[in-house]
Amino acid sequence: MGDMEDVESFRLRARAWLKENMPRVPERHGPPESGDDDQEWLRARELQKMLYAGGFAGICFPAEYGGLGLTPAHQRAFTEESRGYEMPLLLNVPTFSICAPTILDMGSEQQKRDRVSAAVRGDEVLVQFLSEPRGGSDLAGVITRATRDGDVWVLNGAKTWSTSAYAADYALCLARTDWDAPKHRGLTMFLVKVHQPGITLRRIKMVNGSTEFCEEFFDDVILPADSVVGEVNGGWAVASRQLVHERTAVGGGSPYVSGEGRANLHGPEYDFADLARRTGQTGDVAVRELIGEARMMRRVQEQLIDRVMSGLNSGQLPPPAASIIRLFHAETDWKNADIGVRIGGADVAAGAFGDHGGLDYGHYYLSRQGASLGGGSTEMSRNIISERILGMPREYAADRDVPFNQVSQGRT
Ligand SMILES: Cc1cc2nc3c(=O)[nH]c(=O)nc-3n(C[C@H](O)[C@H](O)[C@H](O)COP(=O)(O)OP(=O)(O)OC[C@H]3O[C@@H](n4cnc5c(N)ncnc54)[C@H](O)[C@@H]3O)c2cc1C
């Protein structure tokens, strides 16, 4: 800690470097990146390589894995300075905020050296293969199977809703490895090469036209023994860490993200005052109240993130508390989508504000449910808050402690 650069000198260095090296985002730029375009991914990798070459990549990642080993305060300072510059925002979720920290916490030394360093250098993108066609909330109920065959594992099954898997190199994939054990105890987490024989990847078209989400089918995919993350049959511990990072990321509290912005979250930037100006409603009291409400929510969200993150970092709050900011994110996102439509009125459907503007709010509104599902649904967040923070009774589970091969599946 002794010779760590102080935050203010880091900030000044970052300011000078950004000015010198990073391209500025044009004043009136388009909608946020959709995450379904090859060029956007190439650009994100390129920008990450620029950060790496300049010595500003992976600010909170340990130096031995390619990062700078600095504190969240250094990251915050850099993020503030980076406003207005192009940043590799697509890499923030899930690569930097979810997958890389999970590997740091639970992976082998080699996995950290290989995967975390490659991500920090801008060479690799990571994704999550968790949800399955049968359901994502019951994560411990996954039925994708990995079977040991001599030195390797053989993976069969299917995953879905994997954000931007098509553009990724490796996935953290949860699979069942012991069917005689109760559901939480027969799982193993694997690091899986996304593009390899036996994996068929299809893109899913969403209501807003995006094809960012993918589904994957595994037919006898061969995984080397060293692809296991953590312990064989200890995958639930890895998944639990991953979910904490995911809730923190979705809630807006991850220290591992560089740069700010709404990339990958499908929403326009919420400049409701600008929307009101463009629609000639700045004098309308009801519209002004909506703008005030949105600003108030934003302030409360910022304060809540600070409070929960400092509680988590100091150990005053238990890891499930990440669900509080995750839940508040969904509430804020819904509210913003609604406010956009209420201020924009019919124009949000007709796209009357040029290429980007009204229509963006319309698209955003159509897919606003995403904020209540991605990173675990809000119902599950409420369950976690009630059971694990407030100490209310656990939900009944018919499959608790029952060997998984004796649990009735689906309607049978
Ligand atoms: C933007 C976005 C990004 C995503 N990215 C990924 C990704 O990268 N990788 C990945 O693997 N998955 C991803 N997902 C999938 C996501 O994790 C799942 O959608 C989520 O876990 C919910 O699962 P489900 O959709 O199968 O709903 P289900 O589990 O079928 O649930 C349906 C409804 O029932 C409710 N419900 C279910 N069980 C309970 C319960 N016990 N108590 C109360 N209510 C309950 C749910 O909350 C929900 O409202 C993403 C989803 C979105 C929207």
PDB file of N, CA and C and ligand atoms in Angstrom, residues 94 128-132 134-138 160-163 213 246 266 369-370 373-380 383 395, ligand 1:
ATOM      1  N   PRO A  94     -20.596  -8.799 -19.443  1.00  0.00           N
ATOM      2  CA  PRO A  94     -20.187  -9.417 -18.192  1.00  0.00           C
ATOM      3  C   PRO A  94     -18.681  -9.617 -18.033  1.00  0.00           C
ATOM      4  N   GLN A 128     -21.451 -15.541 -19.908  1.00  0.00           N
ATOM      5  CA  GLN A 128     -22.018 -16.451 -18.909  1.00  0.00           C
ATOM      6  C   GLN A 128     -22.970 -17.434 -19.577  1.00  0.00           C
ATOM      7  N   PHE A 129     -22.723 -18.715 -19.375  1.00  0.00           N
ATOM      8  CA  PHE A 129     -23.674 -19.749 -19.789  1.00  0.00           C
ATOM      9  C   PHE A 129     -24.309 -20.304 -18.517  1.00  0.00           C
ATOM     10  N   LEU A 130     -25.344 -19.640 -18.060  1.00  0.00           N
ATOM     11  CA  LEU A 130     -26.019 -20.081 -16.837  1.00  0.00           C
ATOM     12  C   LEU A 130     -27.442 -20.541 -17.142  1.00  0.00           C
ATOM     13  N   SER A 131     -28.271 -19.606 -17.640  1.00  0.00           N
ATOM     14  CA  SER A 131     -29.692 -19.904 -17.855  1.00  0.00           C
ATOM     15  C   SER A 131     -29.884 -21.005 -18.874  1.00  0.00           C
ATOM     16  N   GLU A 132     -30.966 -21.766 -18.677  1.00  0.00           N
ATOM     17  CA  GLU A 132     -31.310 -22.842 -19.608  1.00  0.00           C
ATOM     18  C   GLU A 132     -32.741 -22.648 -20.089  1.00  0.00           C
ATOM     19  N   ARG A 134     -35.316 -24.289 -19.758  1.00  0.00           N
ATOM     20  CA  ARG A 134     -36.335 -24.607 -18.761  1.00  0.00           C
ATOM     21  C   ARG A 134     -36.506 -23.533 -17.705  1.00  0.00           C
ATOM     22  N   GLY A 135     -35.542 -22.643 -17.553  1.00  0.00           N
ATOM     23  CA  GLY A 135     -35.711 -21.617 -16.525  1.00  0.00           C
ATOM     24  C   GLY A 135     -34.386 -21.154 -15.973  1.00  0.00           C
ATOM     25  N   GLY A 136     -34.305 -19.861 -15.726  1.00  0.00           N
ATOM     26  CA  GLY A 136     -33.064 -19.268 -15.248  1.00  0.00           C
ATOM     27  C   GLY A 136     -33.061 -19.012 -13.755  1.00  0.00           C
ATOM     28  N   SER A 137     -34.258 -18.795 -13.177  1.00  0.00           N
ATOM     29  CA  SER A 137     -34.301 -18.463 -11.745  1.00  0.00           C
ATOM     30  C   SER A 137     -33.823 -19.623 -10.890  1.00  0.00           C
ATOM     31  N   ASP A 138     -34.193 -20.828 -11.298  1.00  0.00           N
ATOM     32  CA  ASP A 138     -33.790 -22.008 -10.533  1.00  0.00           C
ATOM     33  C   ASP A 138     -32.423 -22.476 -11.035  1.00  0.00           C
ATOM     34  N   THR A 160     -29.302 -20.622 -22.664  1.00  0.00           N
ATOM     35  CA  THR A 160     -29.991 -19.566 -23.414  1.00  0.00           C
ATOM     36  C   THR A 160     -29.830 -18.202 -22.731  1.00  0.00           C
ATOM     37  N   TRP A 161     -30.226 -17.171 -23.431  1.00  0.00           N
ATOM     38  CA  TRP A 161     -30.157 -15.769 -22.963  1.00  0.00           C
ATOM     39  C   TRP A 161     -28.738 -15.320 -22.688  1.00  0.00           C
ATOM     40  N   SER A 162     -27.745 -15.953 -23.310  1.00  0.00           N
ATOM     41  CA  SER A 162     -26.379 -15.525 -23.035  1.00  0.00           C
ATOM     42  C   SER A 162     -26.084 -14.246 -23.825  1.00  0.00           C
ATOM     43  N   THR A 163     -25.861 -13.188 -23.067  1.00  0.00           N
ATOM     44  CA  THR A 163     -25.641 -11.877 -23.669  1.00  0.00           C
ATOM     45  C   THR A 163     -24.370 -11.883 -24.501  1.00  0.00           C
ATOM     46  N   PHE A 213     -28.680 -11.430 -27.877  1.00  0.00           N
ATOM     47  CA  PHE A 213     -28.781 -12.647 -27.065  1.00  0.00           C
ATOM     48  C   PHE A 213     -28.592 -13.891 -27.918  1.00  0.00           C
ATOM     49  N   GLU A 246     -22.612 -10.463 -10.289  1.00  0.00           N
ATOM     50  CA  GLU A 246     -23.615 -10.053 -11.275  1.00  0.00           C
ATOM     51  C   GLU A 246     -24.578  -9.021 -10.689  1.00  0.00           C
ATOM     52  N   HIS A 266     -29.475  -1.091 -23.592  1.00  0.00           N
ATOM     53  CA  HIS A 266     -30.587  -0.844 -24.513  1.00  0.00           C
ATOM     54  C   HIS A 266     -31.323   0.474 -24.331  1.00  0.00           C
ATOM     55  N   GLN A 369     -38.689  -4.712 -19.725  1.00  0.00           N
ATOM     56  CA  GLN A 369     -38.741  -5.843 -18.791  1.00  0.00           C
ATOM     57  C   GLN A 369     -37.363  -6.426 -18.539  1.00  0.00           C
ATOM     58  N   GLY A 370     -36.454  -6.217 -19.511  1.00  0.00           N
ATOM     59  CA  GLY A 370     -35.103  -6.766 -19.392  1.00  0.00           C
ATOM     60  C   GLY A 370     -34.439  -6.395 -18.077  1.00  0.00           C
ATOM     61  N   LEU A 373     -35.223  -8.704 -15.304  1.00  0.00           N
ATOM     62  CA  LEU A 373     -34.866 -10.126 -15.453  1.00  0.00           C
ATOM     63  C   LEU A 373     -33.356 -10.349 -15.485  1.00  0.00           C
ATOM     64  N   GLY A 374     -32.659  -9.521 -16.269  1.00  0.00           N
ATOM     65  CA  GLY A 374     -31.209  -9.699 -16.408  1.00  0.00           C
ATOM     66  C   GLY A 374     -30.532  -9.597 -15.045  1.00  0.00           C
ATOM     67  N   GLY A 375     -29.589 -10.492 -14.794  1.00  0.00           N
ATOM     68  CA  GLY A 375     -28.921 -10.473 -13.489  1.00  0.00           C
ATOM     69  C   GLY A 375     -29.803 -11.045 -12.408  1.00  0.00           C
ATOM     70  N   GLY A 376     -30.740 -11.909 -12.805  1.00  0.00           N
ATOM     71  CA  GLY A 376     -31.673 -12.498 -11.837  1.00  0.00           C
ATOM     72  C   GLY A 376     -32.891 -11.598 -11.718  1.00  0.00           C
ATOM     73  N   SER A 377     -34.065 -12.197 -11.621  1.00  0.00           N
ATOM     74  CA  SER A 377     -35.291 -11.397 -11.655  1.00  0.00           C
ATOM     75  C   SER A 377     -35.491 -10.623 -10.345  1.00  0.00           C
ATOM     76  N   THR A 378     -36.335  -9.601 -10.425  1.00  0.00           N
ATOM     77  CA  THR A 378     -36.589  -8.791  -9.221  1.00  0.00           C
ATOM     78  C   THR A 378     -37.306  -9.616  -8.153  1.00  0.00           C
ATOM     79  N   GLU A 379     -38.129 -10.585  -8.595  1.00  0.00           N
ATOM     80  CA  GLU A 379     -38.793 -11.445  -7.595  1.00  0.00           C
ATOM     81  C   GLU A 379     -37.738 -12.216  -6.793  1.00  0.00           C
ATOM     82  N   MET A 380     -36.718 -12.700  -7.495  1.00  0.00           N
ATOM     83  CA  MET A 380     -35.671 -13.432  -6.787  1.00  0.00           C
ATOM     84  C   MET A 380     -34.887 -12.485  -5.873  1.00  0.00           C
ATOM     85  N   ASN A 383     -36.877 -12.152  -2.846  1.00  0.00           N
ATOM     86  CA  ASN A 383     -36.755 -13.368  -2.025  1.00  0.00           C
ATOM     87  C   ASN A 383     -35.456 -13.329  -1.228  1.00  0.00           C
ATOM     88  N   GLU A 395     -38.321 -19.966   1.529  1.00  0.00           N
ATOM     89  CA  GLU A 395     -39.350 -20.489   0.638  1.00  0.00           C
ATOM     90  C   GLU A 395     -39.307 -22.028   0.665  1.00  0.00           C
TER      91      GLU A 395
HETATM   92  C1  LIG B   1     -30.823  -8.329 -20.221  1.00  0.00           C
HETATM   93  C2  LIG B   1     -30.638  -9.784 -19.859  1.00  0.00           C
HETATM   94  C3  LIG B   1     -29.364 -10.344 -19.892  1.00  0.00           C
HETATM   95  C4  LIG B   1     -29.178 -11.694 -19.567  1.00  0.00           C
HETATM   96  N1  LIG B   1     -27.929 -12.217 -19.681  1.00  0.00           N
HETATM   97  C5  LIG B   1     -27.747 -13.524 -19.416  1.00  0.00           C
HETATM   98  C6  LIG B   1     -26.460 -14.111 -19.611  1.00  0.00           C
HETATM   99  O1  LIG B   1     -25.529 -13.461 -20.082  1.00  0.00           O
HETATM  100  N2  LIG B   1     -26.283 -15.413 -19.314  1.00  0.00           N
HETATM  101  C7  LIG B   1     -27.313 -16.183 -18.830  1.00  0.00           C
HETATM  102  O2  LIG B   1     -27.061 -17.346 -18.548  1.00  0.00           O
HETATM  103  N3  LIG B   1     -28.555 -15.669 -18.653  1.00  0.00           N
HETATM  104  C8  LIG B   1     -28.791 -14.358 -18.952  1.00  0.00           C
HETATM  105  N4  LIG B   1     -30.053 -13.823 -18.819  1.00  0.00           N
HETATM  106  C9  LIG B   1     -31.143 -14.666 -18.343  1.00  0.00           C
HETATM  107  C10 LIG B   1     -31.571 -14.284 -16.934  1.00  0.00           C
HETATM  108  O3  LIG B   1     -30.568 -14.676 -16.020  1.00  0.00           O
HETATM  109  C11 LIG B   1     -32.904 -14.981 -16.680  1.00  0.00           C
HETATM  110  O4  LIG B   1     -33.860 -14.364 -17.536  1.00  0.00           O
HETATM  111  C12 LIG B   1     -33.363 -14.832 -15.242  1.00  0.00           C
HETATM  112  O5  LIG B   1     -32.509 -15.545 -14.388  1.00  0.00           O
HETATM  113  C13 LIG B   1     -34.803 -15.323 -15.060  1.00  0.00           C
HETATM  114  O6  LIG B   1     -34.943 -16.616 -15.553  1.00  0.00           O
HETATM  115  P1  LIG B   1     -36.080 -16.971 -16.638  1.00  0.00           P
HETATM  116  O7  LIG B   1     -36.110 -15.897 -17.662  1.00  0.00           O
HETATM  117  O8  LIG B   1     -35.842 -18.373 -17.061  1.00  0.00           O
HETATM  118  O9  LIG B   1     -37.445 -16.876 -15.837  1.00  0.00           O
HETATM  119  P2  LIG B   1     -38.093 -17.995 -14.914  1.00  0.00           P
HETATM  120  O10 LIG B   1     -37.094 -18.541 -13.976  1.00  0.00           O
HETATM  121  O11 LIG B   1     -38.864 -18.939 -15.772  1.00  0.00           O
HETATM  122  O12 LIG B   1     -39.107 -17.120 -14.091  1.00  0.00           O
HETATM  123  C14 LIG B   1     -40.332 -16.606 -14.633  1.00  0.00           C
HETATM  124  C15 LIG B   1     -40.941 -15.656 -13.597  1.00  0.00           C
HETATM  125  O13 LIG B   1     -41.230 -16.365 -12.389  1.00  0.00           O
HETATM  126  C16 LIG B   1     -40.567 -15.759 -11.293  1.00  0.00           C
HETATM  127  N5  LIG B   1     -40.101 -16.761 -10.348  1.00  0.00           N
HETATM  128  C17 LIG B   1     -39.426 -17.906 -10.647  1.00  0.00           C
HETATM  129  N6  LIG B   1     -39.120 -18.565  -9.503  1.00  0.00           N
HETATM  130  C18 LIG B   1     -39.590 -17.810  -8.467  1.00  0.00           C
HETATM  131  C19 LIG B   1     -39.576 -17.938  -7.053  1.00  0.00           C
HETATM  132  N7  LIG B   1     -39.001 -18.984  -6.470  1.00  0.00           N
HETATM  133  N8  LIG B   1     -40.160 -16.951  -6.309  1.00  0.00           N
HETATM  134  C20 LIG B   1     -40.746 -15.881  -6.900  1.00  0.00           C
HETATM  135  N9  LIG B   1     -40.800 -15.702  -8.246  1.00  0.00           N
HETATM  136  C21 LIG B   1     -40.236 -16.650  -9.007  1.00  0.00           C
HETATM  137  C22 LIG B   1     -39.397 -15.031 -11.911  1.00  0.00           C
HETATM  138  O14 LIG B   1     -38.930 -14.016 -11.105  1.00  0.00           O
HETATM  139  C23 LIG B   1     -39.997 -14.524 -13.209  1.00  0.00           C
HETATM  140  O15 LIG B   1     -40.745 -13.347 -13.020  1.00  0.00           O
HETATM  141  C24 LIG B   1     -30.281 -12.497 -19.169  1.00  0.00           C
HETATM  142  C25 LIG B   1     -31.575 -11.952 -19.149  1.00  0.00           C
HETATM  143  C26 LIG B   1     -31.761 -10.622 -19.515  1.00  0.00           C
HETATM  144  C27 LIG B   1     -33.163 -10.074 -19.525  1.00  0.00           C
END
